[in-house]
mmCIF file of C-alpha atoms and ligand atoms in Angstrom:
data_model
loop_
_atom_site.group_PDB
_atom_site.id
_atom_site.type_symbol
_atom_site.label_atom_id
_atom_site.label_comp_id
_atom_site.label_asym_id
_atom_site.label_seq_id
_atom_site.Cartn_x
_atom_site.Cartn_y
_atom_site.Cartn_z
ATOM 1 C CA MET A 21 -22.648 14.119 -32.446
ATOM 2 C CA ASP A 22 -20.509 16.582 -30.494
ATOM 3 C CA LEU A 23 -21.337 17.877 -27.046
ATOM 4 C CA GLU A 24 -22.292 21.388 -28.190
ATOM 5 C CA ARG A 25 -24.892 20.071 -30.601
ATOM 6 C CA VAL A 26 -26.252 17.604 -28.056
ATOM 7 C CA ALA A 27 -26.703 20.459 -25.541
ATOM 8 C CA GLN A 28 -28.381 22.696 -28.132
ATOM 9 C CA ARG A 29 -30.806 19.966 -29.267
ATOM 10 C CA LEU A 30 -31.598 19.219 -25.658
ATOM 11 C CA ALA A 31 -32.431 22.871 -24.826
ATOM 12 C CA GLU A 32 -34.732 23.015 -27.859
ATOM 13 C CA ALA A 33 -36.374 19.639 -27.160
ATOM 14 C CA VAL A 34 -37.102 20.446 -23.533
ATOM 15 C CA ALA A 35 -38.558 23.895 -24.326
ATOM 16 C CA GLU A 36 -40.836 22.368 -26.967
ATOM 17 C CA ALA A 37 -41.890 19.350 -24.901
ATOM 18 C CA LEU A 38 -42.915 21.584 -22.006
ATOM 19 C CA GLU A 39 -44.353 24.436 -24.149
ATOM 20 C CA ALA A 40 -42.075 26.729 -22.149
ATOM 21 C CA ASP A 41 -40.778 30.249 -22.821
ATOM 22 C CA GLY A 42 -37.134 29.302 -22.600
ATOM 23 C CA ALA A 43 -34.670 26.593 -21.580
ATOM 24 C CA ALA A 44 -30.991 26.341 -20.804
ATOM 25 C CA VAL A 45 -28.525 23.478 -20.452
ATOM 26 C CA LEU A 46 -25.731 23.872 -17.914
ATOM 27 C CA LEU A 47 -22.841 21.415 -17.933
ATOM 28 C CA LEU A 48 -20.105 20.714 -15.402
ATOM 29 C CA GLU A 49 -16.672 21.547 -16.730
ATOM 30 C CA GLY A 50 -13.725 20.997 -14.401
ATOM 31 C CA GLY A 51 -16.056 21.007 -11.377
ATOM 32 C CA ARG A 52 -17.851 24.242 -12.404
ATOM 33 C CA LEU A 53 -21.249 24.650 -14.028
ATOM 34 C CA SER A 54 -21.387 26.750 -17.147
ATOM 35 C CA LEU A 55 -23.979 27.541 -19.766
ATOM 36 C CA ALA A 56 -23.652 25.107 -22.699
ATOM 37 C CA ALA A 57 -26.776 25.998 -24.723
ATOM 38 C CA SER A 58 -30.044 27.902 -24.435
ATOM 39 C CA ARG A 59 -33.331 28.371 -26.229
ATOM 40 C CA GLY A 60 -34.943 31.766 -25.819
ATOM 41 C CA PRO A 61 -33.336 34.182 -23.374
ATOM 42 C CA HIS A 62 -31.188 32.480 -20.753
ATOM 43 C CA LEU A 63 -32.582 33.978 -17.603
ATOM 44 C CA GLY A 64 -31.069 32.070 -14.727
ATOM 45 C CA PRO A 65 -27.859 32.865 -12.917
ATOM 46 C CA ALA A 66 -25.335 30.076 -13.650
ATOM 47 C CA ALA A 67 -24.233 27.771 -10.815
ATOM 48 C CA SER A 68 -26.881 28.821 -8.321
ATOM 49 C CA ASP A 69 -27.684 27.037 -5.059
ATOM 50 C CA LEU A 70 -30.660 25.561 -6.845
ATOM 51 C CA ASP A 71 -28.367 23.741 -9.309
ATOM 52 C CA ARG A 72 -26.271 22.360 -6.477
ATOM 53 C CA GLN A 73 -29.393 21.099 -4.684
ATOM 54 C CA VAL A 74 -30.764 19.466 -7.858
ATOM 55 C CA MET A 75 -27.450 17.790 -8.668
ATOM 56 C CA GLU A 76 -27.021 16.501 -5.125
ATOM 57 C CA GLU A 77 -30.562 15.191 -4.736
ATOM 58 C CA GLY A 78 -31.014 14.032 -8.317
ATOM 59 C CA GLU A 79 -34.651 15.264 -8.393
ATOM 60 C CA VAL A 80 -36.575 17.929 -10.325
ATOM 61 C CA VAL A 81 -37.202 21.148 -8.331
ATOM 62 C CA VAL A 82 -39.799 23.800 -9.250
ATOM 63 C CA VAL A 83 -39.543 27.408 -8.005
ATOM 64 C CA GLU A 84 -42.504 29.759 -8.297
ATOM 65 C CA GLY A 85 -42.518 33.430 -7.312
ATOM 66 C CA GLY A 86 -40.029 34.920 -4.877
ATOM 67 C CA HIS A 87 -36.985 36.982 -5.488
ATOM 68 C CA ALA A 88 -34.824 33.991 -6.468
ATOM 69 C CA LEU A 89 -36.415 34.002 -9.919
ATOM 70 C CA PRO A 90 -34.972 36.133 -12.694
ATOM 71 C CA GLN A 91 -37.027 38.994 -14.080
ATOM 72 C CA GLY A 92 -39.728 38.049 -16.581
ATOM 73 C CA CYS A 93 -39.909 34.512 -15.235
ATOM 74 C CA ALA A 94 -42.802 33.363 -13.033
ATOM 75 C CA ALA A 95 -41.821 29.722 -12.718
ATOM 76 C CA LEU A 96 -38.635 27.755 -13.155
ATOM 77 C CA ALA A 97 -38.155 23.993 -13.265
ATOM 78 C CA CYS A 98 -34.679 22.590 -12.821
ATOM 79 C CA ALA A 99 -33.806 18.942 -13.572
ATOM 80 C CA PRO A 100 -30.560 17.017 -13.159
ATOM 81 C CA LEU A 101 -28.733 15.760 -16.242
ATOM 82 C CA GLN A 102 -27.264 12.416 -15.290
ATOM 83 C CA ASP A 103 -26.727 8.873 -16.448
ATOM 84 C CA GLU A 104 -25.834 5.738 -14.505
ATOM 85 C CA GLU A 105 -22.222 6.860 -14.259
ATOM 86 C CA GLN A 106 -22.418 10.438 -13.052
ATOM 87 C CA VAL A 107 -24.130 13.831 -12.933
ATOM 88 C CA TRP A 108 -23.262 15.951 -15.977
ATOM 89 C CA GLY A 109 -25.155 19.174 -15.186
ATOM 90 C CA THR A 110 -28.680 20.571 -15.093
ATOM 91 C CA VAL A 111 -31.412 21.726 -17.416
ATOM 92 C CA HIS A 112 -33.476 24.857 -16.660
ATOM 93 C CA VAL A 113 -36.940 25.505 -18.071
ATOM 94 C CA TYR A 114 -38.585 28.939 -17.756
ATOM 95 C CA ALA A 115 -42.243 29.973 -17.893
ATOM 96 C CA ALA A 116 -43.656 33.508 -17.886
ATOM 97 C CA ARG A 117 -46.929 32.286 -16.369
ATOM 98 C CA PRO A 118 -47.239 30.859 -12.813
ATOM 99 C CA GLY A 119 -48.649 27.336 -12.516
ATOM 100 C CA HIS A 120 -47.202 26.331 -15.874
ATOM 101 C CA PHE A 121 -45.432 23.243 -14.595
ATOM 102 C CA SER A 122 -48.298 20.755 -14.242
ATOM 103 C CA PRO A 123 -47.499 17.190 -13.110
ATOM 104 C CA ALA A 124 -47.819 16.039 -16.764
ATOM 105 C CA ARG A 125 -45.269 18.597 -17.939
ATOM 106 C CA LEU A 126 -42.904 17.713 -15.106
ATOM 107 C CA GLY A 127 -43.184 14.034 -16.120
ATOM 108 C CA ARG A 128 -42.130 15.045 -19.620
ATOM 109 C CA LEU A 129 -39.243 17.077 -18.215
ATOM 110 C CA GLU A 130 -37.962 14.033 -16.310
ATOM 111 C CA ALA A 131 -38.156 11.852 -19.404
ATOM 112 C CA VAL A 132 -36.361 14.360 -21.666
ATOM 113 C CA ALA A 133 -33.715 15.100 -19.006
ATOM 114 C CA ASP A 134 -33.054 11.340 -18.589
ATOM 115 C CA LEU A 135 -32.480 10.925 -22.319
ATOM 116 C CA GLY A 136 -30.429 14.132 -22.364
ATOM 117 C CA GLY A 137 -28.191 12.838 -19.552
ATOM 118 C CA MET A 138 -27.474 9.680 -21.512
ATOM 119 C CA ALA A 139 -26.753 11.654 -24.692
ATOM 120 C CA VAL A 140 -24.374 14.004 -22.849
ATOM 121 C CA GLY A 141 -22.563 11.003 -21.292
ATOM 122 C CA MET A 142 -22.137 9.398 -24.702
ATOM 123 C CA ALA A 143 -20.959 12.621 -26.343
ATOM 124 C CA ARG A 144 -18.381 13.108 -23.559
ATOM 125 C CA ALA A 145 -17.105 9.513 -23.931
ATOM 126 C CA LEU A 146 -16.851 9.944 -27.697
ATOM 127 C CA GLY A 147 -14.926 13.213 -27.226
ATOM 128 C CA ASP A 148 -12.447 11.501 -24.859
ATOM 129 C CA MET A 149 -11.944 8.677 -27.338
ATOM 130 C CA ARG A 150 -11.316 11.085 -30.213
ATOM 131 C CA ALA A 151 -8.777 13.017 -28.131
ATOM 132 C CA ALA A 152 -6.913 9.782 -27.275
ATOM 133 C CA GLN A 153 -6.913 8.774 -30.953
ATOM 134 C CA ALA A 154 -5.604 12.178 -32.051
ATOM 135 C CA LYS A 155 -2.814 12.017 -29.459
ATOM 136 C CA ALA A 156 -1.734 8.543 -30.564
ATOM 137 C CA ARG A 157 -1.848 9.618 -34.240
ATOM 138 C CA PHE A 158 0.279 12.690 -33.521
ATOM 139 C CA ALA A 159 2.892 10.615 -31.682
ATOM 140 C CA ARG A 160 3.028 8.138 -34.579
ATOM 141 C CA VAL A 161 3.493 10.808 -37.249
ATOM 142 C CA ALA A 162 6.064 12.747 -35.202
ATOM 143 C CA THR A 163 8.083 9.610 -34.483
ATOM 144 C CA HIS A 164 8.037 8.513 -38.139
ATOM 145 C CA GLU A 165 9.376 11.907 -39.131
ATOM 146 C CA LEU A 166 12.221 11.513 -36.624
ATOM 147 C CA ARG A 167 13.217 8.079 -37.868
ATOM 148 C CA SER A 168 14.347 8.935 -41.360
ATOM 149 C CA PRO A 169 16.923 11.652 -40.545
ATOM 150 C CA ILE A 170 18.427 9.336 -37.909
ATOM 151 C CA ALA A 171 18.782 6.549 -40.466
ATOM 152 C CA VAL A 172 20.442 8.947 -42.930
ATOM 153 C CA ALA A 173 22.862 10.250 -40.275
ATOM 154 C CA GLN A 174 23.751 6.671 -39.255
ATOM 155 C CA SER A 175 24.533 5.656 -42.799
ATOM 156 C CA LEU A 176 26.646 8.806 -43.450
ATOM 157 C CA LEU A 177 28.554 8.152 -40.261
ATOM 158 C CA ARG A 178 29.234 4.532 -41.227
ATOM 159 C CA THR A 179 30.640 5.774 -44.531
ATOM 160 C CA VAL A 180 33.019 8.119 -42.685
ATOM 161 C CA LEU A 181 34.015 5.469 -40.108
ATOM 162 C CA LYS A 182 34.862 2.945 -42.825
ATOM 163 C CA GLY A 183 37.284 5.495 -44.265
ATOM 164 C CA TYR A 184 35.405 6.041 -47.557
ATOM 165 C CA ALA A 185 35.567 9.794 -47.005
ATOM 166 C CA GLY A 186 39.322 9.795 -46.412
ATOM 167 C CA PRO A 187 41.561 8.575 -43.582
ATOM 168 C CA LEU A 188 40.689 9.474 -39.983
ATOM 169 C CA THR A 189 43.054 10.158 -37.115
ATOM 170 C CA PRO A 190 42.557 7.901 -34.028
ATOM 171 C CA ARG A 191 41.035 10.874 -32.152
ATOM 172 C CA GLN A 192 38.531 11.505 -34.978
ATOM 173 C CA GLN A 193 37.677 7.781 -35.040
ATOM 174 C CA GLU A 194 36.939 7.879 -31.314
ATOM 175 C CA ILE A 195 34.724 10.953 -31.576
ATOM 176 C CA PHE A 196 32.753 9.552 -34.542
ATOM 177 C CA ARG A 197 32.296 6.236 -32.681
ATOM 178 C CA ARG A 198 30.814 8.137 -29.757
ATOM 179 C CA VAL A 199 28.479 10.020 -32.088
ATOM 180 C CA ALA A 200 27.439 6.680 -33.613
ATOM 181 C CA GLY A 201 26.699 5.345 -30.106
ATOM 182 C CA ARG A 202 24.477 8.330 -29.283
ATOM 183 C CA LEU A 203 22.673 7.947 -32.613
ATOM 184 C CA ASP A 204 21.995 4.268 -31.835
ATOM 185 C CA PHE A 205 20.509 5.380 -28.528
ATOM 186 C CA LEU A 206 18.369 7.958 -30.315
ATOM 187 C CA GLU A 207 17.176 5.308 -32.744
ATOM 188 C CA ASN A 208 16.175 3.041 -29.827
ATOM 189 C CA LEU A 209 14.370 5.908 -28.140
ATOM 190 C CA VAL A 210 12.412 6.779 -31.271
ATOM 191 C CA ASN A 211 11.519 3.111 -31.839
ATOM 192 C CA ASP A 212 10.373 2.726 -28.234
ATOM 193 C CA LEU A 213 8.285 5.900 -28.453
ATOM 194 C CA LEU A 214 6.722 4.583 -31.638
ATOM 195 C CA ASP A 215 5.944 1.267 -29.921
ATOM 196 C CA LEU A 216 4.476 3.110 -26.966
ATOM 197 C CA ALA A 217 2.261 5.250 -29.209
ATOM 198 C CA ALA A 218 1.221 2.225 -31.274
ATOM 199 C CA GLY A 219 0.443 0.202 -28.142
ATOM 200 C CA ARG A 220 -1.813 2.981 -26.848
ATOM 201 C CA SER A 221 -3.580 3.445 -30.120
ATOM 202 C CA PRO A 222 -7.187 2.233 -30.006
ATOM 203 C CA GLU A 223 -6.894 1.094 -33.639
ATOM 204 C CA LEU A 224 -4.579 -1.744 -32.589
ATOM 205 C CA ASP A 225 -7.663 -3.625 -31.359
ATOM 206 C CA LEU A 226 -8.471 -4.402 -34.973
ATOM 207 C CA ASP A 227 -5.593 -6.894 -35.253
ATOM 208 C CA GLU A 228 -6.551 -8.843 -32.159
ATOM 209 C CA GLN A 229 -7.442 -12.494 -32.653
ATOM 210 C CA PRO A 230 -6.578 -15.898 -31.175
ATOM 211 C CA VAL A 231 -2.779 -16.229 -31.550
ATOM 212 C CA LEU A 232 -0.236 -18.910 -30.665
ATOM 213 C CA LEU A 233 2.116 -17.989 -27.855
ATOM 214 C CA ASN A 234 4.417 -20.898 -28.835
ATOM 215 C CA ALA A 235 4.935 -19.364 -32.296
ATOM 216 C CA SER A 236 5.644 -15.910 -30.912
ATOM 217 C CA ALA A 237 8.256 -17.219 -28.443
ATOM 218 C CA GLY A 238 9.920 -19.213 -31.268
ATOM 219 C CA ARG A 239 10.086 -16.142 -33.523
ATOM 220 C CA VAL A 240 11.556 -13.919 -30.817
ATOM 221 C CA VAL A 241 14.242 -16.440 -29.766
ATOM 222 C CA LEU A 242 15.226 -16.835 -33.429
ATOM 223 C CA LEU A 243 15.334 -13.066 -33.906
ATOM 224 C CA LEU A 244 17.433 -12.315 -30.807
ATOM 225 C CA GLY A 245 19.658 -15.452 -30.970
ATOM 226 C CA PRO A 246 22.468 -13.766 -32.943
ATOM 227 C CA HIS A 247 22.444 -10.792 -30.565
ATOM 228 C CA ALA A 248 22.782 -13.099 -27.521
ATOM 229 C CA GLU A 249 25.568 -15.043 -29.225
ATOM 230 C CA GLU A 250 27.444 -11.855 -30.040
ATOM 231 C CA LYS A 251 27.294 -10.954 -26.345
ATOM 232 C CA GLY A 252 28.331 -14.408 -25.164
ATOM 233 C CA VAL A 253 24.990 -15.080 -23.448
ATOM 234 C CA SER A 254 23.282 -18.429 -24.008
ATOM 235 C CA LEU A 255 19.636 -18.040 -25.043
ATOM 236 C CA SER A 256 17.466 -21.145 -24.878
ATOM 237 C CA LEU A 257 13.824 -21.971 -25.454
ATOM 238 C CA HIS A 258 11.911 -24.696 -23.620
ATOM 239 C CA PRO A 259 9.075 -25.424 -26.035
ATOM 240 C CA CYS A 260 5.641 -26.572 -24.912
ATOM 241 C CA ARG A 261 3.842 -29.406 -26.705
ATOM 242 C CA GLU A 262 0.388 -28.033 -26.091
ATOM 243 C CA GLU A 263 -0.879 -25.180 -28.212
ATOM 244 C CA LEU A 264 -1.055 -22.072 -26.035
ATOM 245 C CA VAL A 265 -3.678 -19.783 -27.508
ATOM 246 C CA VAL A 266 -4.282 -16.228 -26.264
ATOM 247 C CA TRP A 267 -6.404 -13.311 -27.466
ATOM 248 C CA ALA A 268 -3.874 -10.715 -28.685
ATOM 249 C CA SER A 269 -2.245 -9.410 -31.835
ATOM 250 C CA GLU A 270 0.822 -11.247 -33.153
ATOM 251 C CA GLU A 271 2.717 -7.985 -33.323
ATOM 252 C CA GLY A 272 1.808 -7.048 -29.752
ATOM 253 C CA LEU A 273 2.746 -10.460 -28.357
ATOM 254 C CA ASP A 274 6.092 -10.389 -30.207
ATOM 255 C CA ARG A 275 6.719 -6.890 -28.892
ATOM 256 C CA ILE A 276 6.189 -8.059 -25.284
ATOM 257 C CA LEU A 277 8.653 -10.919 -25.706
ATOM 258 C CA VAL A 278 11.228 -8.904 -27.680
ATOM 259 C CA ASN A 279 11.352 -6.429 -24.788
ATOM 260 C CA LEU A 280 11.618 -9.093 -22.057
ATOM 261 C CA VAL A 281 14.142 -11.315 -23.847
ATOM 262 C CA GLY A 282 16.057 -8.223 -25.058
ATOM 263 C CA ASN A 283 16.307 -6.998 -21.435
ATOM 264 C CA GLY A 284 17.404 -10.461 -20.289
ATOM 265 C CA ILE A 285 20.279 -10.401 -22.784
ATOM 266 C CA LYS A 286 21.119 -6.751 -22.088
ATOM 267 C CA TYR A 287 21.301 -7.146 -18.307
ATOM 268 C CA THR A 288 23.166 -10.472 -18.270
ATOM 269 C CA PRO A 289 26.957 -10.407 -18.440
ATOM 270 C CA ALA A 290 28.834 -12.689 -20.871
ATOM 271 C CA GLY A 291 28.767 -16.335 -19.784
ATOM 272 C CA GLY A 292 25.232 -16.028 -18.354
ATOM 273 C CA GLN A 293 21.950 -17.557 -19.507
ATOM 274 C CA VAL A 294 18.510 -16.421 -20.634
ATOM 275 C CA THR A 295 15.759 -19.044 -20.748
ATOM 276 C CA VAL A 296 12.283 -18.747 -22.232
ATOM 277 C CA SER A 297 9.653 -21.263 -21.112
ATOM 278 C CA MET A 298 5.868 -21.429 -21.287
ATOM 279 C CA GLY A 299 2.865 -23.495 -20.286
ATOM 280 C CA GLN A 300 -0.704 -23.374 -19.060
ATOM 281 C CA GLU A 301 -2.356 -23.739 -15.700
ATOM 282 C CA GLY A 302 -6.096 -23.652 -15.082
ATOM 283 C CA GLU A 303 -7.606 -20.794 -17.013
ATOM 284 C CA GLU A 304 -4.242 -19.140 -17.660
ATOM 285 C CA VAL A 305 -1.430 -19.401 -20.155
ATOM 286 C CA TRP A 306 2.021 -18.242 -19.032
ATOM 287 C CA VAL A 307 5.368 -17.366 -20.549
ATOM 288 C CA ARG A 308 8.512 -16.921 -18.468
ATOM 289 C CA VAL A 309 11.782 -15.173 -19.285
ATOM 290 C CA ALA A 310 14.498 -15.965 -16.723
ATOM 291 C CA ASP A 311 18.044 -14.662 -16.726
ATOM 292 C CA THR A 312 21.161 -15.003 -14.577
ATOM 293 C CA GLY A 313 21.982 -11.282 -14.852
ATOM 294 C CA ILE A 314 22.500 -8.274 -12.603
ATOM 295 C CA GLY A 315 19.072 -8.427 -10.955
ATOM 296 C CA ILE A 316 16.791 -5.585 -9.840
ATOM 297 C CA PRO A 317 17.200 -3.811 -6.467
ATOM 298 C CA GLU A 318 14.155 -4.160 -4.234
ATOM 299 C CA GLU A 319 13.591 -0.399 -3.995
ATOM 300 C CA SER A 320 13.199 -0.246 -7.787
ATOM 301 C CA PHE A 321 10.292 -2.702 -7.914
ATOM 302 C CA PRO A 322 7.516 -0.118 -7.476
ATOM 303 C CA HIS A 323 8.889 1.983 -10.364
ATOM 304 C CA LEU A 324 9.732 -0.689 -12.948
ATOM 305 C CA PHE A 325 6.782 0.027 -15.219
ATOM 306 C CA GLU A 326 7.002 3.817 -15.074
ATOM 307 C CA GLU A 327 7.963 5.645 -18.251
ATOM 308 C CA PHE A 328 11.733 6.352 -18.487
ATOM 309 C CA TYR A 329 12.525 4.616 -15.181
ATOM 310 C CA ARG A 330 15.896 2.825 -14.997
ATOM 311 C CA ALA A 331 17.262 1.164 -11.851
ATOM 312 C CA PRO A 332 20.608 2.550 -10.618
ATOM 313 C CA ASN A 333 22.507 -0.700 -11.352
ATOM 314 C CA ALA A 334 21.126 -0.742 -14.932
ATOM 315 C CA ARG A 335 22.295 2.799 -15.610
ATOM 316 C CA ARG A 336 25.825 1.666 -14.860
ATOM 317 C CA PHE A 337 25.421 -1.480 -16.951
ATOM 318 C CA GLY A 338 24.315 -0.336 -20.356
ATOM 319 C CA THR A 339 22.167 1.997 -22.402
ATOM 320 C CA GLY A 340 18.399 1.848 -22.388
ATOM 321 C CA THR A 341 15.434 4.157 -22.679
ATOM 322 C CA GLY A 342 13.394 3.029 -19.686
ATOM 323 C CA LEU A 343 10.370 2.549 -21.956
ATOM 324 C CA GLY A 344 10.486 -1.196 -22.681
ATOM 325 C CA LEU A 345 8.621 -2.328 -19.571
ATOM 326 C CA THR A 346 6.046 0.466 -19.943
ATOM 327 C CA ILE A 347 5.307 -0.891 -23.420
ATOM 328 C CA VAL A 348 5.094 -4.437 -22.013
ATOM 329 C CA LYS A 349 2.697 -3.367 -19.235
ATOM 330 C CA ASP A 350 0.443 -1.431 -21.640
ATOM 331 C CA LEU A 351 0.147 -4.444 -23.921
ATOM 332 C CA VAL A 352 -0.331 -6.994 -21.135
ATOM 333 C CA ASP A 353 -3.116 -4.816 -19.660
ATOM 334 C CA ARG A 354 -4.672 -4.592 -23.081
ATOM 335 C CA TYR A 355 -4.801 -8.392 -23.328
ATOM 336 C CA GLU A 356 -6.141 -8.596 -19.751
ATOM 337 C CA GLY A 357 -3.053 -10.370 -18.506
ATOM 338 C CA ARG A 358 -0.790 -9.806 -15.499
ATOM 339 C CA ILE A 359 2.940 -9.662 -14.806
ATOM 340 C CA GLU A 360 4.980 -11.207 -11.994
ATOM 341 C CA VAL A 361 8.601 -10.268 -11.342
ATOM 342 C CA GLU A 362 11.120 -12.054 -9.143
ATOM 343 C CA SER A 363 14.650 -10.811 -8.852
ATOM 344 C CA LYS A 364 17.742 -10.810 -6.696
ATOM 345 C CA VAL A 365 20.637 -8.434 -7.252
ATOM 346 C CA GLY A 366 23.644 -10.299 -8.610
ATOM 347 C CA GLU A 367 21.671 -13.537 -9.177
ATOM 348 C CA GLY A 368 19.102 -12.827 -11.869
ATOM 349 C CA THR A 369 15.572 -11.856 -12.820
ATOM 350 C CA THR A 370 12.464 -13.762 -13.856
ATOM 351 C CA PHE A 371 9.490 -12.124 -15.551
ATOM 352 C CA THR A 372 6.332 -14.239 -15.889
ATOM 353 C CA ILE A 373 3.375 -13.017 -17.916
ATOM 354 C CA PHE A 374 -0.013 -14.652 -17.473
ATOM 355 C CA PHE A 375 -2.757 -14.314 -20.081
ATOM 356 C CA PRO A 376 -6.340 -15.549 -19.926
ATOM 357 C CA ARG A 377 -6.473 -18.821 -21.864
ATOM 358 C CA TRP A 378 -8.469 -18.424 -25.038
ATOM 359 C CA ARG A 379 -11.150 -21.043 -25.612
ATOM 360 C CA GLY A 380 -12.890 -20.664 -28.944
HETATM 361 P P1 ADP B 413 15.538 -0.125 -20.380
HETATM 362 O O1 ADP B 413 15.503 0.488 -21.737
HETATM 363 O O2 ADP B 413 16.289 0.696 -19.402
HETATM 364 O O3 ADP B 413 15.969 -1.539 -20.403
HETATM 365 P P2 ADP B 413 12.914 -1.061 -19.489
HETATM 366 O O4 ADP B 413 11.662 -0.287 -19.351
HETATM 367 O O5 ADP B 413 12.907 -2.218 -20.412
HETATM 368 O O6 ADP B 413 14.034 -0.013 -19.871
HETATM 369 O O7 ADP B 413 13.305 -1.559 -18.057
HETATM 370 C C1 ADP B 413 13.261 -0.649 -16.969
HETATM 371 C C2 ADP B 413 14.326 -0.990 -15.970
HETATM 372 O O8 ADP B 413 14.025 -2.257 -15.352
HETATM 373 C C3 ADP B 413 15.704 -1.185 -16.575
HETATM 374 O O9 ADP B 413 16.366 0.038 -16.749
HETATM 375 C C4 ADP B 413 16.343 -2.041 -15.515
HETATM 376 O O10 ADP B 413 16.723 -1.264 -14.405
HETATM 377 C C5 ADP B 413 15.211 -2.950 -15.035
HETATM 378 N N1 ADP B 413 15.215 -4.248 -15.738
HETATM 379 C C6 ADP B 413 14.339 -4.674 -16.651
HETATM 380 N N2 ADP B 413 14.603 -5.937 -17.030
HETATM 381 C C7 ADP B 413 15.678 -6.319 -16.329
HETATM 382 C C8 ADP B 413 16.439 -7.538 -16.258
HETATM 383 N N3 ADP B 413 16.124 -8.595 -16.997
HETATM 384 N N4 ADP B 413 17.490 -7.574 -15.399
HETATM 385 C C9 ADP B 413 17.786 -6.507 -14.625
HETATM 386 N N5 ADP B 413 17.120 -5.331 -14.653
HETATM 387 C C10 ADP B 413 16.072 -5.242 -15.487
#
C-alpha cells in the first residue's frame, strides 16, 4: 500500500476509534512536517510547537482550552507516529467537546498510533525499494538501447577498414582506426554501465545460491587467456584441491574475477605475469589476483572504488572507464565479502577478495 493511502486510512481509523470530530496525519518530509491526510476539517496549524514537543518526547499530549486551539475545537490530542527506527510524524485528533479524551480513549490513540507508525515505516521502505528498482530498470533499458547502434557502427567501420568499400588513403586509414578505437571505448563504457546497473538491481538476488569459486576462476582464466597471450603477459592459475563454496551468483562471481584479472592484464606490460590463486582460512574463502604491473600510487588508494576514478599512471597506460572496481565493490558487498589491496608503483598489485565460507 502506498504512503498516501496508509496516511488516509490512519486518519479515518483514529477518528473512528476515538469517536472524535476530526483527525489529521502529519508526516515529516525532508525535515519538515506537512499534512498527509485528514478526516473531517483539518483544524490544526501544521508544524506547531506541540508537534515538535510530541516528536521529541515520544508521548501523547492533550491540550484543552486556551488560545492555542483552533476555532471549533475544545480538545486536541497529539500522538507521535514512530516505529523502532525513527519518528515519522504525528497524528492529531480533534474534539468539539471538552473532556472528550478519557484515559480509555487515549489508550486507544496510543495503540492506533503505534500501528500507524509501523505502517508508515513499511510504506516508506517499500517506496524506497520501488524507486531503486525503477532506477536500475531505467539504466538497463537505456544501456541496451545504446549497445545496438554501437555494434552496427563497429561492423560498418570494419567493412570500410578492410577495404570492402573501396581503397583508403593512409590518412583515411589512420582516422578510421582512431574512430574504431573510440567506439571500442564506448562499447566498454556501455558494458560497464550495464554491469553496474545489473549489479545494483535488487532482482539479482534471485540467482544467488552456493557456487564454486574454483569453477569461476577456471572459467575466467580460460576466457581471458587469449587476451593475455596477445599482450605477451603470462596468465596462470594455481588451483585449489578443496571445493571453495560461497553464497553468490555465478554471473556475479565471474564478473568480479573478469574485472580483476582483466585489470591485471591491462596494467601489466608485456613480459609480466598475472597469477590467480585461491584457498580458505577459518570461516573465509579467498581469491587473489596478483600482477607484476605498473602498480597503484598510494594517494590513489582512497579513491579506487569510486565511480569513474582512474589513477594518473593508469591514464597514461591505457584506456579504461574507471567503473570496473566500482562494480567489483558493489558485488563483493552484496555477497558480504571484503577486499584487500596491496600495491607498489613499478612492482605490481595484488587484490584479495574474502567471502564468508558457505556451509550448507
Ligand atoms: P579502469 O577501467 O580504469 O581499469 P577500474 O575501476 O577497473 O577502472 O580501476 C580503477 C583504477 O584502479 C584504474 O584506472 C587504475 O588506476 C587502478 N587499477 C586497478 N587495477 C589495477 C592494477 N591491477 N594495476 C594497476 N592499477 C590498477
